[in-house]
């Protein structure tokens, strides 16, 4: 018997805050400058949904540790500047949060510092304060299930009673690996077909999420 959903776990970038477009734009610019030309699609496939450590490892393999360190520092600085210049919540997200009516938390590949900044900038931090979990707290980032299992444990909920809202392929793969139901938001940069899979509902408008979660 399928358990009722008791907890909704949200990714942060691209699900709560519309920051993935900023990140992709910055990564493309840095790649062109530092010696690894990347298209937006390549950035989405290689970087979106993965931890800073995993991204840095890819850059180091390609360009060396020194360049990876420069890239990482430049990304952090430029991303923060662009967030301050005009980051917004994902379209329809505040209304969706108001309508879900279930316990929620955040589980992101980003650091706590980054989430304090992005969620704070968009007025969402207080809605999740004390229920925010980062890949820096677990051994393996997405697509491994570690972060979502950790969030469920900290929230005291059986993984089978959890739903995950993600916008990246590593994210939905991590949710499925954790034995959770995945809701793949295709209103961002990742195409719908890359989110689709078993136990996964793909949707394009965040306002539809409450009805999907409650099976309406």
Short mmCIF file of C-alpha atoms in Angstrom, two decimals:
data_model
loop_
_atom_site.label_atom_id
_atom_site.label_comp_id
_atom_site.label_asym_id
_atom_site.label_seq_id
_atom_site.Cartn_x
_atom_site.Cartn_y
_atom_site.Cartn_z
CA UNK A 1 0.00 0.00 0.00
CA UNK A 2 1.35 3.43 -0.96
CA UNK A 3 1.86 5.65 2.08
CA UNK A 4 0.25 9.06 2.27
CA UNK A 5 2.64 11.97 1.83
CA UNK A 6 3.66 13.40 5.20
CA UNK A 7 6.61 15.58 4.20
CA UNK A 8 7.46 17.61 1.09
CA UNK A 9 11.20 18.08 0.54
CA UNK A 10 12.14 20.97 -1.73
CA UNK A 11 15.35 21.46 -3.63
CA UNK A 12 16.40 25.12 -3.46
CA UNK A 13 17.95 26.43 -6.69
CA UNK A 14 15.47 26.34 -9.54
CA UNK A 15 12.63 25.08 -7.33
CA UNK A 16 12.29 27.70 -4.59
CA UNK A 17 14.40 30.48 -6.10
CA UNK A 18 14.90 31.21 -9.79
CA UNK A 19 18.67 31.03 -9.53
CA UNK A 20 19.63 28.28 -12.00
CA UNK A 21 19.49 30.69 -14.93
CA UNK A 22 21.90 32.96 -13.07
CA UNK A 23 24.20 30.04 -12.26
CA UNK A 24 24.19 28.74 -15.84
CA UNK A 25 24.94 32.19 -17.25
CA UNK A 26 27.86 32.67 -14.84
CA UNK A 27 29.26 29.19 -15.54
CA UNK A 28 29.15 29.74 -19.31
CA UNK A 29 30.98 33.07 -18.94
CA UNK A 30 33.64 31.59 -16.65
CA UNK A 31 34.19 28.63 -18.94
CA UNK A 32 34.75 30.91 -21.92
CA UNK A 33 37.24 32.97 -19.93
CA UNK A 34 39.14 30.18 -18.16
CA UNK A 35 39.50 27.67 -20.96
CA UNK A 36 36.51 25.36 -21.00
CA UNK A 37 33.89 26.68 -23.47
CA UNK A 38 30.48 25.38 -22.41
CA UNK A 39 27.00 25.86 -23.83
CA UNK A 40 24.06 26.39 -21.48
CA UNK A 41 22.86 22.86 -22.25
CA UNK A 42 26.27 21.43 -21.31
CA UNK A 43 26.20 23.36 -18.03
CA UNK A 44 22.74 21.96 -17.28
CA UNK A 45 23.87 18.40 -18.02
CA UNK A 46 27.18 18.61 -16.17
CA UNK A 47 26.57 20.99 -13.26
CA UNK A 48 22.92 21.65 -12.45
CA UNK A 49 21.77 19.74 -9.38
CA UNK A 50 25.26 18.75 -8.29
CA UNK A 51 27.24 19.89 -5.26
CA UNK A 52 29.99 22.50 -5.43
CA UNK A 53 32.50 19.76 -4.65
CA UNK A 54 31.32 17.62 -7.58
CA UNK A 55 31.41 20.59 -9.96
CA UNK A 56 34.85 21.62 -8.79
CA UNK A 57 36.10 18.06 -9.29
CA UNK A 58 34.95 18.12 -12.92
CA UNK A 59 36.69 21.46 -13.52
CA UNK A 60 39.90 20.26 -11.84
CA UNK A 61 39.96 17.14 -14.02
CA UNK A 62 39.67 19.33 -17.11
CA UNK A 63 41.77 22.38 -16.22
CA UNK A 64 43.74 21.55 -13.06
CA UNK A 65 43.25 22.29 -9.38
CA UNK A 66 44.56 25.86 -9.52
CA UNK A 67 42.12 26.91 -12.23
CA UNK A 68 39.30 25.05 -10.46
CA UNK A 69 40.02 27.09 -7.33
CA UNK A 70 39.96 30.37 -9.29
CA UNK A 71 36.76 29.29 -11.08
CA UNK A 72 35.05 28.41 -7.77
CA UNK A 73 35.96 31.72 -6.11
CA UNK A 74 34.90 33.76 -9.13
CA UNK A 75 31.64 31.86 -9.39
CA UNK A 76 30.78 32.46 -5.73
CA UNK A 77 31.47 36.19 -6.02
CA UNK A 78 29.68 36.76 -9.34
CA UNK A 79 26.71 34.57 -8.44
CA UNK A 80 26.23 36.46 -5.16
CA UNK A 81 26.37 39.81 -6.99
CA UNK A 82 23.76 38.71 -9.52
CA UNK A 83 21.52 37.30 -6.78
CA UNK A 84 21.59 40.67 -5.04
CA UNK A 85 20.81 42.39 -8.34
CA UNK A 86 17.43 40.73 -8.76
CA UNK A 87 16.79 37.15 -7.64
CA UNK A 88 13.10 36.21 -7.38
CA UNK A 89 11.17 33.17 -6.10
CA UNK A 90 10.23 30.66 -8.79
CA UNK A 91 7.00 31.81 -10.43
CA UNK A 92 4.00 30.50 -8.47
CA UNK A 93 6.12 29.13 -5.62
CA UNK A 94 4.76 31.28 -2.76
CA UNK A 95 1.18 30.38 -3.69
CA UNK A 96 2.11 26.69 -3.89
CA UNK A 97 3.68 26.77 -0.43
CA UNK A 98 0.56 28.38 1.01
CA UNK A 99 -1.68 25.70 -0.50
CA UNK A 100 0.30 22.51 0.21
CA UNK A 101 -0.69 22.29 3.89
CA UNK A 102 1.94 19.67 4.81
CA UNK A 103 5.27 19.82 6.67
CA UNK A 104 8.09 20.98 4.39
CA UNK A 105 11.87 21.25 4.40
CA UNK A 106 14.73 22.09 2.05
CA UNK A 107 17.47 19.69 0.90
CA UNK A 108 19.92 21.29 -1.51
CA UNK A 109 23.28 20.66 -3.12
CA UNK A 110 24.13 24.25 -2.17
CA UNK A 111 25.86 25.28 1.04
CA UNK A 112 24.03 26.70 4.04
CA UNK A 113 25.71 30.05 3.40
CA UNK A 114 24.43 30.13 -0.17
CA UNK A 115 20.89 29.19 0.91
CA UNK A 116 20.84 31.85 3.62
CA UNK A 117 21.69 34.34 0.92
CA UNK A 118 19.30 33.20 -1.82
CA UNK A 119 16.36 32.32 0.44
CA UNK A 120 16.95 35.46 2.47
CA UNK A 121 17.07 37.63 -0.63
CA UNK A 122 13.67 36.30 -1.75
CA UNK A 123 11.98 36.42 1.66
CA UNK A 124 11.73 32.63 1.91
CA UNK A 125 14.33 31.87 4.57
CA UNK A 126 12.02 32.27 7.54
CA UNK A 127 9.52 29.87 5.97
CA UNK A 128 12.10 27.08 6.24
CA UNK A 129 14.41 28.16 9.07
CA UNK A 130 15.50 25.16 11.13
CA UNK A 131 14.47 22.75 8.35
CA UNK A 132 17.22 23.39 5.81
CA UNK A 133 19.69 20.63 4.91
CA UNK A 134 22.78 20.80 2.69
CA UNK A 135 24.84 18.26 0.76
CA UNK A 136 27.77 19.47 2.86
CA UNK A 137 26.25 17.44 5.74
CA UNK A 138 26.37 14.05 4.00
CA UNK A 139 29.00 11.82 2.42
CA UNK A 140 27.61 11.79 -1.11
CA UNK A 141 25.70 14.45 -3.02
CA UNK A 142 22.95 13.92 -5.56
CA UNK A 143 22.29 11.63 -7.46
CA UNK A 144 23.07 9.53 -4.36
CA UNK A 145 20.09 9.38 -1.96
CA UNK A 146 22.08 10.42 1.12
CA UNK A 147 20.81 14.00 1.42
CA UNK A 148 17.13 13.15 1.09
CA UNK A 149 17.41 10.24 3.51
CA UNK A 150 19.21 12.53 5.96
CA UNK A 151 16.47 15.16 5.65
CA UNK A 152 13.75 12.56 6.24
CA UNK A 153 15.58 11.22 9.28
CA UNK A 154 16.04 14.69 10.75
CA UNK A 155 12.36 15.45 10.14
CA UNK A 156 11.30 12.11 11.66
CA UNK A 157 9.42 10.88 8.57
CA UNK A 158 9.62 7.51 6.79
CA UNK A 159 11.23 7.98 3.34
CA UNK A 160 8.25 6.20 1.79
CA UNK A 161 6.03 9.02 3.08
CA UNK A 162 8.16 11.76 1.53
CA UNK A 163 7.72 13.67 -1.72
CA UNK A 164 10.63 15.50 -3.32
CA UNK A 165 10.31 18.53 -5.59
CA UNK A 166 13.31 18.78 -7.94
CA UNK A 167 14.29 20.48 -11.17
CA UNK A 168 17.41 18.49 -12.10
CA UNK A 169 18.13 14.98 -13.29
CA UNK A 170 20.54 14.22 -10.41
CA UNK A 171 17.81 15.44 -8.04
CA UNK A 172 15.01 13.20 -9.31
CA UNK A 173 17.44 10.27 -9.48
CA UNK A 174 18.37 10.87 -5.84
CA UNK A 175 14.70 11.00 -4.83
CA UNK A 176 13.96 7.73 -6.59
CA UNK A 177 17.05 6.11 -5.05
CA UNK A 178 15.78 7.19 -1.62
CA UNK A 179 12.44 5.47 -2.22
CA UNK A 180 10.57 8.76 -2.32
CA UNK A 181 8.05 10.09 -4.80
CA UNK A 182 9.57 12.66 -7.13
CA UNK A 183 7.92 15.72 -8.62
CA UNK A 184 10.05 17.03 -11.46
CA UNK A 185 9.60 20.74 -12.16
CA UNK A 186 10.20 21.28 -15.87
CA UNK A 187 9.54 25.01 -15.86
CA UNK A 188 13.25 25.76 -15.57
CA UNK A 189 16.34 24.75 -17.53
CA UNK A 190 16.11 20.94 -17.47
CA UNK A 191 13.88 19.49 -20.22
CA UNK A 192 10.90 17.38 -19.12
CA UNK A 193 12.24 14.22 -20.72
CA UNK A 194 15.37 14.34 -18.57
CA UNK A 195 13.24 14.45 -15.41
CA UNK A 196 10.83 11.65 -16.33
CA UNK A 197 11.10 8.20 -14.74
CA UNK A 198 9.51 5.75 -12.34
CA UNK A 199 7.62 7.24 -9.38
CA UNK A 200 8.06 10.70 -10.91
CA UNK A 201 5.42 13.26 -11.86
CA UNK A 202 6.70 15.92 -14.26
CA UNK A 203 4.96 19.31 -14.24
CA UNK A 204 5.55 22.77 -15.70
CA UNK A 205 3.69 25.22 -13.44
CA UNK A 206 4.50 25.45 -9.73
CA UNK A 207 0.89 26.43 -9.01
CA UNK A 208 -0.13 22.89 -10.01
CA UNK A 209 2.05 21.28 -7.32
CA UNK A 210 -0.45 21.26 -4.41
CA UNK A 211 -3.06 19.45 -6.49
CA UNK A 212 -0.51 16.93 -7.72
CA UNK A 213 0.73 16.19 -4.21
CA UNK A 214 -2.79 15.73 -2.89
CA UNK A 215 -3.86 13.72 -5.94
CA UNK A 216 -6.51 16.23 -6.97
#
